[in-house]
């Protein structure tokens, strides 16, 4: 056992790799990106690193450009990627006795997040012989008054399909049964 004073913790001799890593910050990365933007590009830049993107209504304006109606900033929710969006939405929809309709095959995070939120998971089939379209009959058989959502992934993951506008309209017209 050593006796005497214990050595001081001295990080002043840290290796160069550690010092370099400590210089990389979110702010420095954002500044580097901003410096590398094409100055002749007239598209608006929305500073998402700002912290509160709701201060910039241009996101709703941008998303409205191909719609027959205009979105308001209150219609737009930004998340830190698709996984975060799934977590937020499924958690918000969860309530006792509710169910959610998920495609099979589908993206597995929906099912795990729904189970974690105590939502009953009901799977509807996608039809490979029809370009992975939604099996409308199976959705009608599964959906009821306790169905809080139906997940439609378009373009499809993992199938890579893109549903036609005509088929998407049919999906939107499905009648849920009262149970």
PDB file of C-alpha atoms in Angstrom:
ATOM      1  CA  UNK A   1       0.000   0.000   0.000  1.00  0.00           C
ATOM      2  CA  UNK A   2       1.379   3.371  -0.994  1.00  0.00           C
ATOM      3  CA  UNK A   3       1.954   5.972   1.632  1.00  0.00           C
ATOM      4  CA  UNK A   4       2.264   9.699   1.310  1.00  0.00           C
ATOM      5  CA  UNK A   5       0.276  12.154  -0.744  1.00  0.00           C
ATOM      6  CA  UNK A   6      -1.702  10.757  -3.684  1.00  0.00           C
ATOM      7  CA  UNK A   7      -0.722  12.034  -7.108  1.00  0.00           C
ATOM      8  CA  UNK A   8      -2.830  14.866  -8.504  1.00  0.00           C
ATOM      9  CA  UNK A   9      -5.080  14.193 -11.407  1.00  0.00           C
ATOM     10  CA  UNK A  10      -3.435  16.226 -14.122  1.00  0.00           C
ATOM     11  CA  UNK A  11      -5.051  16.229 -17.566  1.00  0.00           C
ATOM     12  CA  UNK A  12      -2.771  18.936 -18.936  1.00  0.00           C
ATOM     13  CA  UNK A  13      -0.716  16.212 -20.592  1.00  0.00           C
ATOM     14  CA  UNK A  14      -3.671  14.732 -22.512  1.00  0.00           C
ATOM     15  CA  UNK A  15      -2.819  13.327 -25.904  1.00  0.00           C
ATOM     16  CA  UNK A  16      -3.473  15.395 -29.032  1.00  0.00           C
ATOM     17  CA  UNK A  17      -6.355  13.121 -30.097  1.00  0.00           C
ATOM     18  CA  UNK A  18      -8.320  13.968 -26.956  1.00  0.00           C
ATOM     19  CA  UNK A  19      -7.691  17.676 -27.367  1.00  0.00           C
ATOM     20  CA  UNK A  20      -8.784  17.565 -31.023  1.00  0.00           C
ATOM     21  CA  UNK A  21     -11.989  15.705 -30.167  1.00  0.00           C
ATOM     22  CA  UNK A  22     -12.901  18.285 -27.553  1.00  0.00           C
ATOM     23  CA  UNK A  23     -12.782  21.001 -30.229  1.00  0.00           C
ATOM     24  CA  UNK A  24     -15.578  19.333 -32.240  1.00  0.00           C
ATOM     25  CA  UNK A  25     -18.865  20.850 -31.146  1.00  0.00           C
ATOM     26  CA  UNK A  26     -22.325  21.052 -32.664  1.00  0.00           C
ATOM     27  CA  UNK A  27     -21.774  24.752 -33.211  1.00  0.00           C
ATOM     28  CA  UNK A  28     -18.478  24.166 -35.064  1.00  0.00           C
ATOM     29  CA  UNK A  29     -20.081  21.549 -37.321  1.00  0.00           C
ATOM     30  CA  UNK A  30     -23.023  23.867 -38.103  1.00  0.00           C
ATOM     31  CA  UNK A  31     -20.645  26.716 -38.886  1.00  0.00           C
ATOM     32  CA  UNK A  32     -18.667  24.470 -41.215  1.00  0.00           C
ATOM     33  CA  UNK A  33     -21.839  23.427 -43.047  1.00  0.00           C
ATOM     34  CA  UNK A  34     -23.016  27.031 -43.380  1.00  0.00           C
ATOM     35  CA  UNK A  35     -19.625  28.106 -44.769  1.00  0.00           C
ATOM     36  CA  UNK A  36     -19.848  25.401 -47.450  1.00  0.00           C
ATOM     37  CA  UNK A  37     -23.293  26.347 -48.778  1.00  0.00           C
ATOM     38  CA  UNK A  38     -23.488  27.369 -52.412  1.00  0.00           C
ATOM     39  CA  UNK A  39     -24.016  31.137 -52.294  1.00  0.00           C
ATOM     40  CA  UNK A  40     -25.778  31.119 -55.686  1.00  0.00           C
ATOM     41  CA  UNK A  41     -28.435  28.679 -54.423  1.00  0.00           C
ATOM     42  CA  UNK A  42     -31.565  30.739 -53.743  1.00  0.00           C
ATOM     43  CA  UNK A  43     -33.386  28.127 -51.670  1.00  0.00           C
ATOM     44  CA  UNK A  44     -34.035  29.226 -48.067  1.00  0.00           C
ATOM     45  CA  UNK A  45     -31.881  27.757 -45.336  1.00  0.00           C
ATOM     46  CA  UNK A  46     -33.711  26.850 -42.156  1.00  0.00           C
ATOM     47  CA  UNK A  47     -31.291  26.801 -39.208  1.00  0.00           C
ATOM     48  CA  UNK A  48     -32.493  23.618 -37.498  1.00  0.00           C
ATOM     49  CA  UNK A  49     -29.565  23.873 -35.083  1.00  0.00           C
ATOM     50  CA  UNK A  50     -31.315  26.930 -33.646  1.00  0.00           C
ATOM     51  CA  UNK A  51     -33.128  24.759 -31.112  1.00  0.00           C
ATOM     52  CA  UNK A  52     -36.694  25.904 -31.753  1.00  0.00           C
ATOM     53  CA  UNK A  53     -37.641  25.314 -35.393  1.00  0.00           C
ATOM     54  CA  UNK A  54     -41.169  26.660 -34.817  1.00  0.00           C
ATOM     55  CA  UNK A  55     -39.693  30.138 -35.121  1.00  0.00           C
ATOM     56  CA  UNK A  56     -39.290  29.453 -38.844  1.00  0.00           C
ATOM     57  CA  UNK A  57     -42.660  29.144 -40.664  1.00  0.00           C
ATOM     58  CA  UNK A  58     -40.756  28.454 -43.910  1.00  0.00           C
ATOM     59  CA  UNK A  59     -40.870  24.706 -43.120  1.00  0.00           C
ATOM     60  CA  UNK A  60     -44.674  24.693 -43.387  1.00  0.00           C
ATOM     61  CA  UNK A  61     -44.455  26.847 -46.508  1.00  0.00           C
ATOM     62  CA  UNK A  62     -41.973  24.441 -48.081  1.00  0.00           C
ATOM     63  CA  UNK A  63     -44.085  21.373 -47.275  1.00  0.00           C
ATOM     64  CA  UNK A  64     -47.199  23.105 -48.675  1.00  0.00           C
ATOM     65  CA  UNK A  65     -45.723  23.775 -52.109  1.00  0.00           C
ATOM     66  CA  UNK A  66     -47.302  20.715 -53.795  1.00  0.00           C
ATOM     67  CA  UNK A  67     -50.478  20.562 -51.725  1.00  0.00           C
ATOM     68  CA  UNK A  68     -53.892  21.951 -52.662  1.00  0.00           C
ATOM     69  CA  UNK A  69     -54.000  23.581 -49.197  1.00  0.00           C
ATOM     70  CA  UNK A  70     -51.553  25.386 -46.947  1.00  0.00           C
ATOM     71  CA  UNK A  71     -50.023  23.940 -43.795  1.00  0.00           C
ATOM     72  CA  UNK A  72     -49.534  26.155 -40.786  1.00  0.00           C
ATOM     73  CA  UNK A  73     -46.466  25.950 -38.551  1.00  0.00           C
ATOM     74  CA  UNK A  74     -48.738  24.227 -35.990  1.00  0.00           C
ATOM     75  CA  UNK A  75     -49.212  21.364 -38.486  1.00  0.00           C
ATOM     76  CA  UNK A  76     -45.495  20.561 -38.592  1.00  0.00           C
ATOM     77  CA  UNK A  77     -43.683  18.489 -35.993  1.00  0.00           C
ATOM     78  CA  UNK A  78     -39.946  18.050 -36.246  1.00  0.00           C
ATOM     79  CA  UNK A  79     -38.192  15.111 -34.650  1.00  0.00           C
ATOM     80  CA  UNK A  80     -34.648  13.850 -34.460  1.00  0.00           C
ATOM     81  CA  UNK A  81     -35.193  11.279 -37.200  1.00  0.00           C
ATOM     82  CA  UNK A  82     -37.731   8.576 -38.017  1.00  0.00           C
ATOM     83  CA  UNK A  83     -37.151   6.540 -34.854  1.00  0.00           C
ATOM     84  CA  UNK A  84     -37.863   9.554 -32.678  1.00  0.00           C
ATOM     85  CA  UNK A  85     -40.986  10.346 -34.730  1.00  0.00           C
ATOM     86  CA  UNK A  86     -42.272   6.781 -34.226  1.00  0.00           C
ATOM     87  CA  UNK A  87     -41.646   7.026 -30.480  1.00  0.00           C
ATOM     88  CA  UNK A  88     -43.431  10.372 -30.169  1.00  0.00           C
ATOM     89  CA  UNK A  89     -46.440   9.429 -32.295  1.00  0.00           C
ATOM     90  CA  UNK A  90     -47.044   5.962 -30.883  1.00  0.00           C
ATOM     91  CA  UNK A  91     -46.714   7.252 -27.323  1.00  0.00           C
ATOM     92  CA  UNK A  92     -49.193  10.057 -28.049  1.00  0.00           C
ATOM     93  CA  UNK A  93     -51.724   7.630 -29.558  1.00  0.00           C
ATOM     94  CA  UNK A  94     -51.555   5.033 -26.782  1.00  0.00           C
ATOM     95  CA  UNK A  95     -54.593   4.579 -24.553  1.00  0.00           C
ATOM     96  CA  UNK A  96     -56.094   1.610 -22.692  1.00  0.00           C
ATOM     97  CA  UNK A  97     -57.716  -0.955 -24.985  1.00  0.00           C
ATOM     98  CA  UNK A  98     -56.481   0.675 -28.190  1.00  0.00           C
ATOM     99  CA  UNK A  99     -54.954  -1.097 -31.174  1.00  0.00           C
ATOM    100  CA  UNK A 100     -52.731  -0.084 -34.064  1.00  0.00           C
ATOM    101  CA  UNK A 101     -52.615  -1.578 -37.555  1.00  0.00           C
ATOM    102  CA  UNK A 102     -49.136  -2.343 -38.855  1.00  0.00           C
ATOM    103  CA  UNK A 103     -48.070  -3.635 -42.280  1.00  0.00           C
ATOM    104  CA  UNK A 104     -46.561  -7.095 -42.713  1.00  0.00           C
ATOM    105  CA  UNK A 105     -43.746  -7.019 -43.758  1.00  0.00           C
ATOM    106  CA  UNK A 106     -42.908  -3.754 -42.066  1.00  0.00           C
ATOM    107  CA  UNK A 107     -40.410  -1.737 -40.098  1.00  0.00           C
ATOM    108  CA  UNK A 108     -39.876  -3.536 -36.741  1.00  0.00           C
ATOM    109  CA  UNK A 109     -39.575  -0.435 -34.562  1.00  0.00           C
ATOM    110  CA  UNK A 110     -43.319   0.249 -34.900  1.00  0.00           C
ATOM    111  CA  UNK A 111     -44.174  -3.084 -33.296  1.00  0.00           C
ATOM    112  CA  UNK A 112     -41.702  -2.804 -30.423  1.00  0.00           C
ATOM    113  CA  UNK A 113     -42.735   0.786 -29.684  1.00  0.00           C
ATOM    114  CA  UNK A 114     -46.449  -0.115 -29.832  1.00  0.00           C
ATOM    115  CA  UNK A 115     -45.915  -3.055 -27.461  1.00  0.00           C
ATOM    116  CA  UNK A 116     -43.946  -0.843 -25.091  1.00  0.00           C
ATOM    117  CA  UNK A 117     -46.870   1.609 -25.123  1.00  0.00           C
ATOM    118  CA  UNK A 118     -49.324  -1.249 -24.441  1.00  0.00           C
ATOM    119  CA  UNK A 119     -51.096  -0.942 -27.789  1.00  0.00           C
ATOM    120  CA  UNK A 120     -52.510  -4.134 -29.267  1.00  0.00           C
ATOM    121  CA  UNK A 121     -50.715  -4.749 -32.557  1.00  0.00           C
ATOM    122  CA  UNK A 122     -52.768  -6.000 -35.501  1.00  0.00           C
ATOM    123  CA  UNK A 123     -50.982  -6.854 -38.743  1.00  0.00           C
ATOM    124  CA  UNK A 124     -52.441  -6.333 -42.201  1.00  0.00           C
ATOM    125  CA  UNK A 125     -50.820  -7.903 -45.218  1.00  0.00           C
ATOM    126  CA  UNK A 126     -49.083  -6.294 -48.136  1.00  0.00           C
ATOM    127  CA  UNK A 127     -49.676  -8.074 -51.441  1.00  0.00           C
ATOM    128  CA  UNK A 128     -46.425  -8.870 -53.301  1.00  0.00           C
ATOM    129  CA  UNK A 129     -48.337  -9.997 -56.411  1.00  0.00           C
ATOM    130  CA  UNK A 130     -49.841  -6.479 -56.588  1.00  0.00           C
ATOM    131  CA  UNK A 131     -46.621  -4.518 -56.082  1.00  0.00           C
ATOM    132  CA  UNK A 132     -46.879  -4.700 -52.277  1.00  0.00           C
ATOM    133  CA  UNK A 133     -50.214  -2.865 -52.157  1.00  0.00           C
ATOM    134  CA  UNK A 134     -52.169  -2.840 -48.889  1.00  0.00           C
ATOM    135  CA  UNK A 135     -54.644  -5.743 -48.592  1.00  0.00           C
ATOM    136  CA  UNK A 136     -57.711  -3.538 -48.162  1.00  0.00           C
ATOM    137  CA  UNK A 137     -59.968  -6.453 -47.147  1.00  0.00           C
ATOM    138  CA  UNK A 138     -57.640  -7.468 -44.297  1.00  0.00           C
ATOM    139  CA  UNK A 139     -57.519  -3.868 -43.038  1.00  0.00           C
ATOM    140  CA  UNK A 140     -61.319  -3.642 -43.007  1.00  0.00           C
ATOM    141  CA  UNK A 141     -61.481  -6.926 -41.076  1.00  0.00           C
ATOM    142  CA  UNK A 142     -58.931  -5.779 -38.480  1.00  0.00           C
ATOM    143  CA  UNK A 143     -59.928  -2.155 -37.895  1.00  0.00           C
ATOM    144  CA  UNK A 144     -62.541  -1.178 -35.336  1.00  0.00           C
ATOM    145  CA  UNK A 145     -63.574   1.750 -33.145  1.00  0.00           C
ATOM    146  CA  UNK A 146     -60.524   1.135 -30.895  1.00  0.00           C
ATOM    147  CA  UNK A 147     -58.043   1.482 -33.775  1.00  0.00           C
ATOM    148  CA  UNK A 148     -55.994   4.614 -33.149  1.00  0.00           C
ATOM    149  CA  UNK A 149     -53.804   4.439 -36.250  1.00  0.00           C
ATOM    150  CA  UNK A 150     -52.893   2.553 -39.368  1.00  0.00           C
ATOM    151  CA  UNK A 151     -49.265   2.761 -40.430  1.00  0.00           C
ATOM    152  CA  UNK A 152     -48.685   3.121 -44.158  1.00  0.00           C
ATOM    153  CA  UNK A 153     -45.037   3.354 -45.119  1.00  0.00           C
ATOM    154  CA  UNK A 154     -44.656   4.970 -48.522  1.00  0.00           C
ATOM    155  CA  UNK A 155     -42.140   4.457 -50.066  1.00  0.00           C
ATOM    156  CA  UNK A 156     -42.274   1.061 -48.421  1.00  0.00           C
ATOM    157  CA  UNK A 157     -39.661  -0.233 -46.013  1.00  0.00           C
ATOM    158  CA  UNK A 158     -38.519  -3.009 -46.370  1.00  0.00           C
ATOM    159  CA  UNK A 159     -40.186  -3.733 -49.735  1.00  0.00           C
ATOM    160  CA  UNK A 160     -39.160  -0.589 -51.602  1.00  0.00           C
ATOM    161  CA  UNK A 161     -42.569  -0.179 -53.187  1.00  0.00           C
ATOM    162  CA  UNK A 162     -44.243   3.140 -53.963  1.00  0.00           C
ATOM    163  CA  UNK A 163     -48.030   3.156 -53.644  1.00  0.00           C
ATOM    164  CA  UNK A 164     -50.010   4.898 -56.358  1.00  0.00           C
ATOM    165  CA  UNK A 165     -52.167   7.903 -55.522  1.00  0.00           C
ATOM    166  CA  UNK A 166     -55.217   5.855 -56.549  1.00  0.00           C
ATOM    167  CA  UNK A 167     -54.359   3.084 -54.082  1.00  0.00           C
ATOM    168  CA  UNK A 168     -53.588   5.600 -51.309  1.00  0.00           C
ATOM    169  CA  UNK A 169     -57.066   7.090 -51.818  1.00  0.00           C
ATOM    170  CA  UNK A 170     -58.582   3.604 -51.436  1.00  0.00           C
ATOM    171  CA  UNK A 171     -56.629   3.118 -48.201  1.00  0.00           C
ATOM    172  CA  UNK A 172     -57.958   6.450 -46.927  1.00  0.00           C
ATOM    173  CA  UNK A 173     -61.539   5.449 -47.686  1.00  0.00           C
ATOM    174  CA  UNK A 174     -61.501   2.281 -45.570  1.00  0.00           C
ATOM    175  CA  UNK A 175     -64.449   2.099 -43.155  1.00  0.00           C
ATOM    176  CA  UNK A 176     -63.669   0.975 -39.632  1.00  0.00           C
ATOM    177  CA  UNK A 177     -66.110  -1.385 -37.974  1.00  0.00           C
ATOM    178  CA  UNK A 178     -67.826  -0.521 -34.699  1.00  0.00           C
ATOM    179  CA  UNK A 179     -67.066  -3.111 -32.027  1.00  0.00           C
TER     180      UNK A 179
END
